[in-house]
Coordinates of C-alpha atoms in Angstrom, one line a residue:
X1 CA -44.3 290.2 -4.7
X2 CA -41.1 291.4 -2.4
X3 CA -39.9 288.5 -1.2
X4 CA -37.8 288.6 2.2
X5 CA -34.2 287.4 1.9
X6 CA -33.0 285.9 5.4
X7 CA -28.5 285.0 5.7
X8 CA -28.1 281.7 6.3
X9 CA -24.2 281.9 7.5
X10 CA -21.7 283.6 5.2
X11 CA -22.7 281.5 2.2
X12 CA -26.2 281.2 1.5
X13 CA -29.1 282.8 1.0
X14 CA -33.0 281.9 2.5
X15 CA -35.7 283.3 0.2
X16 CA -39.0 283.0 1.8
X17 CA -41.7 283.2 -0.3
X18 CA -45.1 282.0 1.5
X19 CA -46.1 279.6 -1.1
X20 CA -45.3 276.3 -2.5
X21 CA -46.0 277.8 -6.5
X22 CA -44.0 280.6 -5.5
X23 CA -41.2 278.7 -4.3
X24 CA -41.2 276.4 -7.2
X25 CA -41.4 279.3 -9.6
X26 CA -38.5 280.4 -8.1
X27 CA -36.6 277.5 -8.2
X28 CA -37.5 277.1 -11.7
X29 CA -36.0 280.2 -12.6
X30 CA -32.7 279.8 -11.1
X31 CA -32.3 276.2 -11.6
X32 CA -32.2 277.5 -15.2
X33 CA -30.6 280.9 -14.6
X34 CA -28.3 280.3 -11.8
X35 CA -26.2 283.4 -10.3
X36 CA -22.7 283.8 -10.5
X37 CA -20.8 281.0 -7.9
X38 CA -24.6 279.6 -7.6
X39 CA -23.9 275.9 -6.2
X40 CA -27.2 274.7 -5.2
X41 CA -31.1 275.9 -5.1
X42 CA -33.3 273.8 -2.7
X43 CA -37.1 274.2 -2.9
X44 CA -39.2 273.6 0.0
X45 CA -42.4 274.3 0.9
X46 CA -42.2 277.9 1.3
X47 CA -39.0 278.9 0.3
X48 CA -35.6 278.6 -1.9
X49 CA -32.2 277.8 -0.3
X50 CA -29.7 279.4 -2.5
X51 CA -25.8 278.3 -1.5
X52 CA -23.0 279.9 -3.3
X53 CA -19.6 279.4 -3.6
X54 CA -18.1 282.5 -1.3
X55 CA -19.4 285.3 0.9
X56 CA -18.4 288.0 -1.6
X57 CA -20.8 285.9 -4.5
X58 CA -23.7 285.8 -1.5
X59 CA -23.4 289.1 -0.8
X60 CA -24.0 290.0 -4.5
X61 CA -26.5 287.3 -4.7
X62 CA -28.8 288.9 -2.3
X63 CA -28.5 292.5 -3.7
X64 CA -29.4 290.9 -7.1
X65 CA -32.2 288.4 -5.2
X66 CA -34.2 291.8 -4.1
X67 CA -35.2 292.9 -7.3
X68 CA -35.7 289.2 -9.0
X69 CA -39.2 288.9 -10.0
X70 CA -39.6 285.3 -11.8
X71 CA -42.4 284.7 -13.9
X72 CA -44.4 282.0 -14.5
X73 CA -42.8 278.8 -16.7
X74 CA -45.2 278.0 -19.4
X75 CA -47.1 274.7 -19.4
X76 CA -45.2 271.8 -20.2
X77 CA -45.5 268.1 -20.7
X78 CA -44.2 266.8 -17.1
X79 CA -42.7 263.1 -16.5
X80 CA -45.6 260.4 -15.7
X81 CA -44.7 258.2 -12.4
X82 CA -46.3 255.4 -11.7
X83 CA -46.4 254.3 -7.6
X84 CA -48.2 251.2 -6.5
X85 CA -49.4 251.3 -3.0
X86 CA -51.1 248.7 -0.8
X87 CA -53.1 250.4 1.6
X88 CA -52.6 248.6 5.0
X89 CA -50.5 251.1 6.9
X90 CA -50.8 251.6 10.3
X91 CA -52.4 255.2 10.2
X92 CA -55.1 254.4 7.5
X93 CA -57.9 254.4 9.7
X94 CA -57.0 257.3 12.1
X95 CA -56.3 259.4 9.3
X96 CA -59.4 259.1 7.8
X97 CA -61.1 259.9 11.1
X98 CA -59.1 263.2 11.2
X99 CA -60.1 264.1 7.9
X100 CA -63.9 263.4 8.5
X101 CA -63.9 260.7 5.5
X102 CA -64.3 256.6 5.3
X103 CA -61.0 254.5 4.8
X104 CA -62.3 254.0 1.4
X105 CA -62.9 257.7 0.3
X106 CA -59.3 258.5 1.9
X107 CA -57.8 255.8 -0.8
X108 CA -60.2 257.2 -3.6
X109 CA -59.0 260.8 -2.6
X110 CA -55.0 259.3 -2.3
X111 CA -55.1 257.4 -5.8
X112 CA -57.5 260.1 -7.7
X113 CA -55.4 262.9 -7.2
X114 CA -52.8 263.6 -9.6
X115 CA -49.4 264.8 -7.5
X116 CA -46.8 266.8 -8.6
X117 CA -43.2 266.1 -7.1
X118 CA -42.3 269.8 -5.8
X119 CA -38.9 269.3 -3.7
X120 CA -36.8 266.5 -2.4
X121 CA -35.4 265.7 1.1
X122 CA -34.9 264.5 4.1
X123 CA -33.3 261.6 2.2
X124 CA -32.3 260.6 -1.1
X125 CA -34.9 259.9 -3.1
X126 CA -37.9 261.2 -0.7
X127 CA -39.9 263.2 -3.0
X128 CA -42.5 265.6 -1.2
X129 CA -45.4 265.4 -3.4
X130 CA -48.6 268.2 -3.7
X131 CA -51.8 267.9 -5.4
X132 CA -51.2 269.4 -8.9
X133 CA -54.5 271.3 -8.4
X134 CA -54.7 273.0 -5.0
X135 CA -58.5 272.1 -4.6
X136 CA -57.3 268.5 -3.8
X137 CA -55.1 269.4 -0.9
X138 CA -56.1 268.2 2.7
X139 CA -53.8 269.0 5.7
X140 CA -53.0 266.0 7.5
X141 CA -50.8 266.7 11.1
X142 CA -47.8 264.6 11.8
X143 CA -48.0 262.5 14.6
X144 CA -47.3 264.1 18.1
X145 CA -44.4 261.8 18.9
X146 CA -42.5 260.7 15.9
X147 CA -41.6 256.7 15.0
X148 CA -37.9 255.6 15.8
X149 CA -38.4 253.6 12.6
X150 CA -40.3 254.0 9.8
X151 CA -40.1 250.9 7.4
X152 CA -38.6 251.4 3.7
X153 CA -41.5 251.6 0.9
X154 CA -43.8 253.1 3.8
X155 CA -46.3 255.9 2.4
X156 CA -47.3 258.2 3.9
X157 CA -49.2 262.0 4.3
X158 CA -48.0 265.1 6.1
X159 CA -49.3 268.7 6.0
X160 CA -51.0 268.6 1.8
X161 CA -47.5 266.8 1.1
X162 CA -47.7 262.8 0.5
X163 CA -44.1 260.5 0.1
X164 CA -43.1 257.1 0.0
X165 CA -39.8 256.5 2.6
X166 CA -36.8 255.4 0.5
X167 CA -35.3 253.6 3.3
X168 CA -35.7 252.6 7.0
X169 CA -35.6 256.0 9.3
X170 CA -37.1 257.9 12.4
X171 CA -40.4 260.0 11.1
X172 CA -43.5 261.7 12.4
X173 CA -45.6 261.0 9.0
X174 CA -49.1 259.5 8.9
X175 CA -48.4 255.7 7.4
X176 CA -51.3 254.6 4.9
X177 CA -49.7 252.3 2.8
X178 CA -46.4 250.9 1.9
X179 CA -45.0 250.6 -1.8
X180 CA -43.0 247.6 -3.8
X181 CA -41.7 250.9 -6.0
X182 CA -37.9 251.1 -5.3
X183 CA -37.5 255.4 -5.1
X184 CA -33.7 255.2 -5.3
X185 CA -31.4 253.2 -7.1
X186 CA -27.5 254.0 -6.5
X187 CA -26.5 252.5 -10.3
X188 CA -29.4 254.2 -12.3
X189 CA -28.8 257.3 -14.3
X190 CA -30.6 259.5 -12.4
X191 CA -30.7 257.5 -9.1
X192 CA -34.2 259.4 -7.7
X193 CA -36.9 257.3 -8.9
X194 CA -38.9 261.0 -8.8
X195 CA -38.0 264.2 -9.3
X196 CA -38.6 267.7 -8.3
X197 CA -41.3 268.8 -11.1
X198 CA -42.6 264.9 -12.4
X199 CA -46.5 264.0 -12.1
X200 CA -47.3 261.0 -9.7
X201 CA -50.0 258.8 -9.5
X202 CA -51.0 256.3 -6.5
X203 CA -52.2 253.2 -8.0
X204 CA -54.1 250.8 -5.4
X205 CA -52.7 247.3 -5.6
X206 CA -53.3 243.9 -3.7
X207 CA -52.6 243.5 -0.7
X208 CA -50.7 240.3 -1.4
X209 CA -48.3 242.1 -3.6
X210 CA -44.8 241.0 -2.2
X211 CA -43.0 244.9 -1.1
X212 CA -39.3 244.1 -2.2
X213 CA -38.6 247.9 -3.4
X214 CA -36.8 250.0 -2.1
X215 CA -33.1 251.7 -0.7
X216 CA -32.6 249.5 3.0
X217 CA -28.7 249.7 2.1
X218 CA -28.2 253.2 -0.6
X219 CA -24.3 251.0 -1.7
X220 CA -22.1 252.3 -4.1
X221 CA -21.0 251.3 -7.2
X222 CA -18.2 249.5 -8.5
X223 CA -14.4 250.8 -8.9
X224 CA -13.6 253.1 -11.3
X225 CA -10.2 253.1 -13.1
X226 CA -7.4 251.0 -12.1
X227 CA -6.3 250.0 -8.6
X228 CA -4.2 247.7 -6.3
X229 CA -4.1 246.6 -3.0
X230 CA -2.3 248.2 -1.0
X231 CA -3.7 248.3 3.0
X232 CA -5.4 245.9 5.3
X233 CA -7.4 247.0 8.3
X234 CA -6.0 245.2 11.1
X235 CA -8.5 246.9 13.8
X236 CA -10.9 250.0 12.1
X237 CA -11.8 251.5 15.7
X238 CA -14.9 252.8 16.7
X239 CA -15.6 254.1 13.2
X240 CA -13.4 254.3 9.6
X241 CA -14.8 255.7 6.7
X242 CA -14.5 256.8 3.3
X243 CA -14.4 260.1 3.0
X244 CA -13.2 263.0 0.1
X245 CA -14.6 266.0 -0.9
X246 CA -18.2 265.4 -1.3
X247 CA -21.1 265.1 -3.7
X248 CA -22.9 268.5 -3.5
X249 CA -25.4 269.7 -6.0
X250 CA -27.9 267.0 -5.2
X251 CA -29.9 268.6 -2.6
X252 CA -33.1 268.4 -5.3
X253 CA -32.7 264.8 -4.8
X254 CA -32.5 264.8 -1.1
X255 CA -28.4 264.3 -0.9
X256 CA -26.1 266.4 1.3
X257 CA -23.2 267.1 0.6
X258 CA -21.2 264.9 2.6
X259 CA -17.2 264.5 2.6
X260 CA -14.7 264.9 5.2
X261 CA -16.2 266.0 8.6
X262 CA -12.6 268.5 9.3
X263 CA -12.2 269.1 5.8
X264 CA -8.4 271.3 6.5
X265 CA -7.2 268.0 8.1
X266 CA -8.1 265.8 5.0
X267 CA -6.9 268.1 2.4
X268 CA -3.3 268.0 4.8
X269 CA -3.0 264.4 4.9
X270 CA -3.4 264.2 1.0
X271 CA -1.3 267.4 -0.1
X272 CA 1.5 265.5 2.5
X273 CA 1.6 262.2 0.1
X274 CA 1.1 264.2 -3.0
X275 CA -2.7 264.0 -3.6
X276 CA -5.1 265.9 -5.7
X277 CA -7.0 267.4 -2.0
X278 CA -10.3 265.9 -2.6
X279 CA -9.1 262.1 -3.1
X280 CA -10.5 259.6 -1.1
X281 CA -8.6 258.8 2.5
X282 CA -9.4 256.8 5.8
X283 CA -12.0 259.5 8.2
X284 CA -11.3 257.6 11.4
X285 CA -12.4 257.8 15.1
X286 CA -11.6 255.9 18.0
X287 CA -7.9 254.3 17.0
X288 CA -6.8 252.4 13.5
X289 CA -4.7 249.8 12.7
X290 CA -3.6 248.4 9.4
X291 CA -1.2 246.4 7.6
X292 CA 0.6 247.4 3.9
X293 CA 1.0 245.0 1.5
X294 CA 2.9 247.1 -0.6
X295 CA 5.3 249.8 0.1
X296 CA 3.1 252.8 0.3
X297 CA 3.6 256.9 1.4
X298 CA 1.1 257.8 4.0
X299 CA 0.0 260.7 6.2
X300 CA -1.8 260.9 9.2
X301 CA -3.9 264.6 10.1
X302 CA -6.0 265.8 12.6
X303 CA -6.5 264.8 16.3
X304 CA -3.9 264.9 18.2
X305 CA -2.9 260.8 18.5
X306 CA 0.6 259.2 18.6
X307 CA 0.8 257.5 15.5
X308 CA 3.5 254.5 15.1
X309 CA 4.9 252.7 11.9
X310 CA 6.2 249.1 13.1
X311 CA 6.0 250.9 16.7
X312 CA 7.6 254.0 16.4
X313 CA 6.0 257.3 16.8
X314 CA 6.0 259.6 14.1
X315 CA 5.2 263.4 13.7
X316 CA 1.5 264.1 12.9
X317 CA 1.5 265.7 9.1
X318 CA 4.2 265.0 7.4
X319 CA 4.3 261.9 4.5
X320 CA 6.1 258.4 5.3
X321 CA 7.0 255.1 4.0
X322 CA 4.8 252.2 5.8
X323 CA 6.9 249.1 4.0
X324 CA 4.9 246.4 2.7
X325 CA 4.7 244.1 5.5
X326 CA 4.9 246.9 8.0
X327 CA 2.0 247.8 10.2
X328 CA 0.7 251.9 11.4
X329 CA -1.6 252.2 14.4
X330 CA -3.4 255.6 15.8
X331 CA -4.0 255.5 19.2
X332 CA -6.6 257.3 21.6
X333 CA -6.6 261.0 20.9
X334 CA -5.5 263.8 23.5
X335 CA -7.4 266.3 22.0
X336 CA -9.8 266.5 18.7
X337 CA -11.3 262.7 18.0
X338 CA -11.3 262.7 13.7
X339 CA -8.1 261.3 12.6
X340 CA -7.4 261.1 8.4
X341 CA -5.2 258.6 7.4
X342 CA -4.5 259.5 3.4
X343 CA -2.4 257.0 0.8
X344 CA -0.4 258.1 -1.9
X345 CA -2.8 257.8 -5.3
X346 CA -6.1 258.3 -2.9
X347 CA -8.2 255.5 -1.6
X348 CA -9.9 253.7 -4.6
X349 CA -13.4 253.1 -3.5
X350 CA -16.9 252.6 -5.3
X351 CA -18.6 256.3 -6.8
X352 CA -22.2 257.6 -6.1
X353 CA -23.4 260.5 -7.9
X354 CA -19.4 261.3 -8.1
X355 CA -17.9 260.8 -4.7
X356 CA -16.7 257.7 -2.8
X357 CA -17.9 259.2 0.8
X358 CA -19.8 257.6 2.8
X359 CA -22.9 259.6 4.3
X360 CA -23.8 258.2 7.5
X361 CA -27.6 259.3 7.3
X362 CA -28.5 258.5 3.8
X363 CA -26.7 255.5 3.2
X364 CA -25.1 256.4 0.0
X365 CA -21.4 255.4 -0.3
X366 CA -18.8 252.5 0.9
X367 CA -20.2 250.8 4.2
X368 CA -18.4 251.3 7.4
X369 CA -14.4 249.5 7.5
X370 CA -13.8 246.3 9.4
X371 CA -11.4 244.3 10.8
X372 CA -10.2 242.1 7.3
X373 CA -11.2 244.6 4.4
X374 CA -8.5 245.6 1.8
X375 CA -8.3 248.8 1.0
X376 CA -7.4 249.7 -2.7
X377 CA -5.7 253.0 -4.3
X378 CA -4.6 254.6 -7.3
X379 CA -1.5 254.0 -9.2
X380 CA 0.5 257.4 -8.3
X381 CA 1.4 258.0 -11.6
X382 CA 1.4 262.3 -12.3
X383 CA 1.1 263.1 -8.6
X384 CA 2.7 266.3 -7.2
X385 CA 5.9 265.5 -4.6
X386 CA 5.3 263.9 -1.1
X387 CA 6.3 266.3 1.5
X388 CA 8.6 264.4 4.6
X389 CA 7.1 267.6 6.7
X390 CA 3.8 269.3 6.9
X391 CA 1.8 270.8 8.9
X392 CA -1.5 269.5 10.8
X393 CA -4.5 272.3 11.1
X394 CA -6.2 270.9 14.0
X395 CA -7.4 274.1 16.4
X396 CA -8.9 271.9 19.3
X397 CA -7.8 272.4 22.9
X398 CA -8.5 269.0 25.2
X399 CA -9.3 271.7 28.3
X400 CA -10.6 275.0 27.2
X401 CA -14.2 276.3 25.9
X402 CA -14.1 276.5 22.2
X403 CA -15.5 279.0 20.0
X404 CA -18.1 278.7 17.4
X405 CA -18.6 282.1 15.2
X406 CA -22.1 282.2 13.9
X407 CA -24.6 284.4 11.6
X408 CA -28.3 285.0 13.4
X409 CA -31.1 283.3 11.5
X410 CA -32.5 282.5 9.5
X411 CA -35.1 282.1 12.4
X412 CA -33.7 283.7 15.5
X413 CA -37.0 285.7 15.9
X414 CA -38.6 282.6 17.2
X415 CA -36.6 282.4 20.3
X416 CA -37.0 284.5 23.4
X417 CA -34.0 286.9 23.5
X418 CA -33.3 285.9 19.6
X419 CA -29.5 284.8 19.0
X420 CA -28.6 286.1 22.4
X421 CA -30.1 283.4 24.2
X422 CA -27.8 280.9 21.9
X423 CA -24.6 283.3 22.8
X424 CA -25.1 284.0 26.3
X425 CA -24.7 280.3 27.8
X426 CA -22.0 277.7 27.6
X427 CA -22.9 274.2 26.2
X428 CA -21.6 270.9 26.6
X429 CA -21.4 268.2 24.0
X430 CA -23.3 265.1 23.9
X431 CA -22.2 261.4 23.7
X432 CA -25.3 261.3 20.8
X433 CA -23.6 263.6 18.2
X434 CA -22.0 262.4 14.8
X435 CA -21.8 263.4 11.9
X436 CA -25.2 264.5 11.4
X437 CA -24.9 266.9 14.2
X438 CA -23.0 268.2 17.0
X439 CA -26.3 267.5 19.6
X440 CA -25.0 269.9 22.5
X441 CA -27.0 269.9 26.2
X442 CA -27.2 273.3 28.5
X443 CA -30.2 275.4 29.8
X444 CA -32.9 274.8 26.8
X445 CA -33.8 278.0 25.0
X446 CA -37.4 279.4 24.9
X447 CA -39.6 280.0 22.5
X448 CA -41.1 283.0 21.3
X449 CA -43.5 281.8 18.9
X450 CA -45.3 278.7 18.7
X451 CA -46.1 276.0 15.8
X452 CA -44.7 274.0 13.0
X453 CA -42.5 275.3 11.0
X454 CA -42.9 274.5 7.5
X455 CA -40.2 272.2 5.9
X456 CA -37.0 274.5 4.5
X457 CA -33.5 273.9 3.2
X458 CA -30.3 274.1 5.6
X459 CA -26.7 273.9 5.0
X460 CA -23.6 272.3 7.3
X461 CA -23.2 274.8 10.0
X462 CA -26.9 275.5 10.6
X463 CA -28.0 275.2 14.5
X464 CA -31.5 273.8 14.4
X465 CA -33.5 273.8 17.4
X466 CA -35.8 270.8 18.4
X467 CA -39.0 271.1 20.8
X468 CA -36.8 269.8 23.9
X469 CA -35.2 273.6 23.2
X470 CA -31.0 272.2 23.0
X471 CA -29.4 272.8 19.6
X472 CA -28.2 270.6 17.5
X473 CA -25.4 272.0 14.7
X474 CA -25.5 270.6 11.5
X475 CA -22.3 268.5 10.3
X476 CA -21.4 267.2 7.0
X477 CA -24.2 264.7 6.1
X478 CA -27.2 266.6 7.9
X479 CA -30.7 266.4 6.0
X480 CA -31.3 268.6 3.0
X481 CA -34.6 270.0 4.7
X482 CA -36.1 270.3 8.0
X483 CA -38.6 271.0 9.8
X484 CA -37.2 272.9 13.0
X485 CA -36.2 276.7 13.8
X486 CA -32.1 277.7 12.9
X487 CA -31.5 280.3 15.2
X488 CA -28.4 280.7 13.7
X489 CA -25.4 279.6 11.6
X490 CA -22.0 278.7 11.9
X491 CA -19.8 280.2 9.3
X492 CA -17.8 277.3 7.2
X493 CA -14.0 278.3 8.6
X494 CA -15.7 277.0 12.1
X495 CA -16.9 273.8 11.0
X496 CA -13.5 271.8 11.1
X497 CA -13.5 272.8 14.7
X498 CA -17.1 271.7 15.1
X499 CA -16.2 268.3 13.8
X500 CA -13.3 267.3 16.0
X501 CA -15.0 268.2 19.4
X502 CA -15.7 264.7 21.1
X503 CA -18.2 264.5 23.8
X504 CA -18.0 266.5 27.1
X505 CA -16.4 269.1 25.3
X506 CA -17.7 273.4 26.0
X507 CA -18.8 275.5 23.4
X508 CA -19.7 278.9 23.3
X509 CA -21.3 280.4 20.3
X510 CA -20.3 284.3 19.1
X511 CA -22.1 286.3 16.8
X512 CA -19.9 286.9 13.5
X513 CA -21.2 290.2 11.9

């Protein structure tokens, strides 16, 4: 079949497909025979997300994705996974009511179907699962108003998809059951208790089974290599994290990327002190103190805050000695609100899937600073020179509108007015964005076309568009799938910007061609 190839910003590539074989059958395909600069191919329940490493390699990967016609894998042996439910959930008995079935058929139907895990999201480790053979399906709705919580080990049904929750969150599922099966497990090798392609079976268990499983806290693992201690966090603000260059090629799992939120400012603050760009620094909002308890070379990038060593300001950018025994403090920014504090030898932190940073949505990574912790780093042996001056990227004004370039799409054509109706306003940032999203307010946009939209893959950048009609744009540790129209995408060069704009500040989108 032709399949119809939708830009998702400058970088990747939407293929929609109409089916859940189809998509899979794709995925298969270039999962085994990726493209040139290929970094990541998400299935989802319709479609394939293909992100690549450049807009030149995108380009050529949608000429070459027109004429792709992937065949069918032959049959193979898949991985058996066994998940014990107790059937007790809240939804049970209204779920069987919608389907037209007894509470005890809907159980039958749940454990006697054999599942087949086609795509991961939403969070590490949530597996959506279909029937192996179509006949089984039966389309459940989400609820209309989605929980604020939804408890860790909770099962539950959506659309023909069922999934167990890997960890507390907000969701709209129907709950049947709950499960003592942990899905995710930081240390194991993989971490994803099932993956994209494995057979699962529900078995029934007793209700007075104790449900201990699961991912409440993702952690990290231990240290890797040597280290020393080097600073102590005297006051960590509103929020200091962990951050370095990310974990991508996980999204089959249900991980994001992650990594620094202005990604120009981090790799500054460790090329200043001599650093590799993607070692681990300080992400930090709202002020930082802390106290060295060796002599150590440090930088300080991003917003614009006065910065002092022992209570002098010092020039935003360039490397420094903080003497053990000496204190450095960032104050309230005048402009921006992301400020990177890097050490010479990089932050020395606990590893998941490859990266110390610390995903705010998923869990995964070093928990949040506080007042007390020791930070660790590298011995600096083999590092490149420490520069006395350098130069700070940020490109935020504290007074003016700033601009956000975008791609249309993939779904613009479910909006009245398509992208223009995105472009043609002003919008102000909200208190509730993070790094998940930039949640903006301004006069909601219409729709043009009703109904769910079936789950799909996204990348940082993409504006998704919830039911109230104000966008949210994606950050660094969005979801891996979801479930709302993007009307468009912000190209990666924009993103920085996107992440130092604190609340109250304007955007206007423009349409990058």
């Amino acid at each position: 079949m032709s399949a119809a190839i939708h830009r998702v910003g400058t970088r990747a590539l939407l293929v929609e497909l109409g089916q859940l074989d189809l998509a899979l059958r794709w995925h298969a395909h270039l999962s085994a025979h990726p493209l040139p600069g290929q970094r990541e191919v998400i299935a989802a329940a319709a479609t394939v997300l293909v992100v690549l490493d450049s807009d030149r390699q995108a380009e050529r990967a949608a000429r070459a994705l027109g004429s792709l016609t992937p065949q069918a894998a032959a049959a193979s042996s898949a991985r058996e996974v066994e998940v014990e439910v107790v059937y007790d959930g809240p939804d049970l008995e209204d779920t069987a009511d919608l389907l037209g079935i007894s509470r005890e058929e809907l159980i039958a139907w749940h454990t006697g179907t054999r599942w087949r895990a086609a795509f991961g999201g939403f969070a590490p480790g949530f597996a959506y699962c279909a029937p192996a053979d179509p006949e089984r399906a039966r389309r459940v709705p989400r609820l209309s108003s989605p929980r604020t919580r939804v408890p860790h080990g909770a099962v539950g049904l959506a659309d023909s998809f069922s999934a167990v929750y890997p960890r507390t969150s907000p969701g709209g599922w129907r709950l049947i059951g709950r499960s003592p099966t942990p899905m995710w497990d930081s240390a194991a090798t993989p971490p994803a208790a099932i993956r994209p392609g494995d057979a699962v079976r529900y078995r029934a268990v007793r209700e007075s089974i104790a449900v201990t499983g699961g991912t409440e806290t993702a952690g990290s693992t231990a240290l890797a290599g040597p280290s020393l201690p080097a600073l102590r966090v005297e006051d960590a603000g509103l929020l200091s994290l962990v951050q370095d260059r990310g974990r991508g090629g996980h999204g089959d799992m249900g991980v994001t990327g992650s990594g620094a939120a202005d990604r120009a400012s981090a790799y500054a603050a460790n090329e200043a002190v001599g650093n590799a760009p993607g070692a681990a620094l300080i992400e930090n909002i709202g002020g930082l103190e802390v106290a060295a308890l060796i002599d150590a070379t440090v930088a300080v990038t991003g917003a614009l805050a006065p910065v002092r060593i022992n209570g002098r300001e010092v020039p935003l950018g360039g490397a420094r000695l903080l003497p053990a025994g000496g204190t450095l403090s960032i104050g309230t920014a005048r402009a921006g609100q992301r400020s990177y504090l890097a050490v010479r030898g990089g932050v020395a932190a606990g590893r998941v899937l490859g990266s110390s940073s610390t995903d705010v949505l998923s869990g995964l990574g070093p928990e949040p600073l506080r007042a007390g912790d020791t930070l660790r780093v590298h011995p600096p042996h083999g590092l490149g020179a420490a520069r006395a001056a350098g130069a700070n990227p940020l490109r935020v004004s504290a007074d003016a509108v700033t601009v956000l370039r975008c791609v249309a799409g993939p779904r613009d054509a479910w909006f009245r007015e398509g992208v223009a109706a995105l472009t043609g306003r002003e919008w102000t940032v909200t208190p509730r964005s993070n790094r998940v999203g930039l949640r903006l307010d301004g006069a909601p946009l219409e729709r043009e076309r009703d109904g769910e939209l079936p789950s799909e893959g996204v990348v940082a950048g993409c504006v998704q568009v919830p039911p109230q009609g104000t966008p949210v744009v994606f950050l660094r540790d969005h979801p891996v799938t979801g479930g709302y129209p993007v009307i468009a995408t912000v190209i990666p060069e924009d993103l920085d910007v996107a992440a130092q704009l604190p609340a109250g500040s304007r955007v206007r989108f423009e349409e990058y061609q």
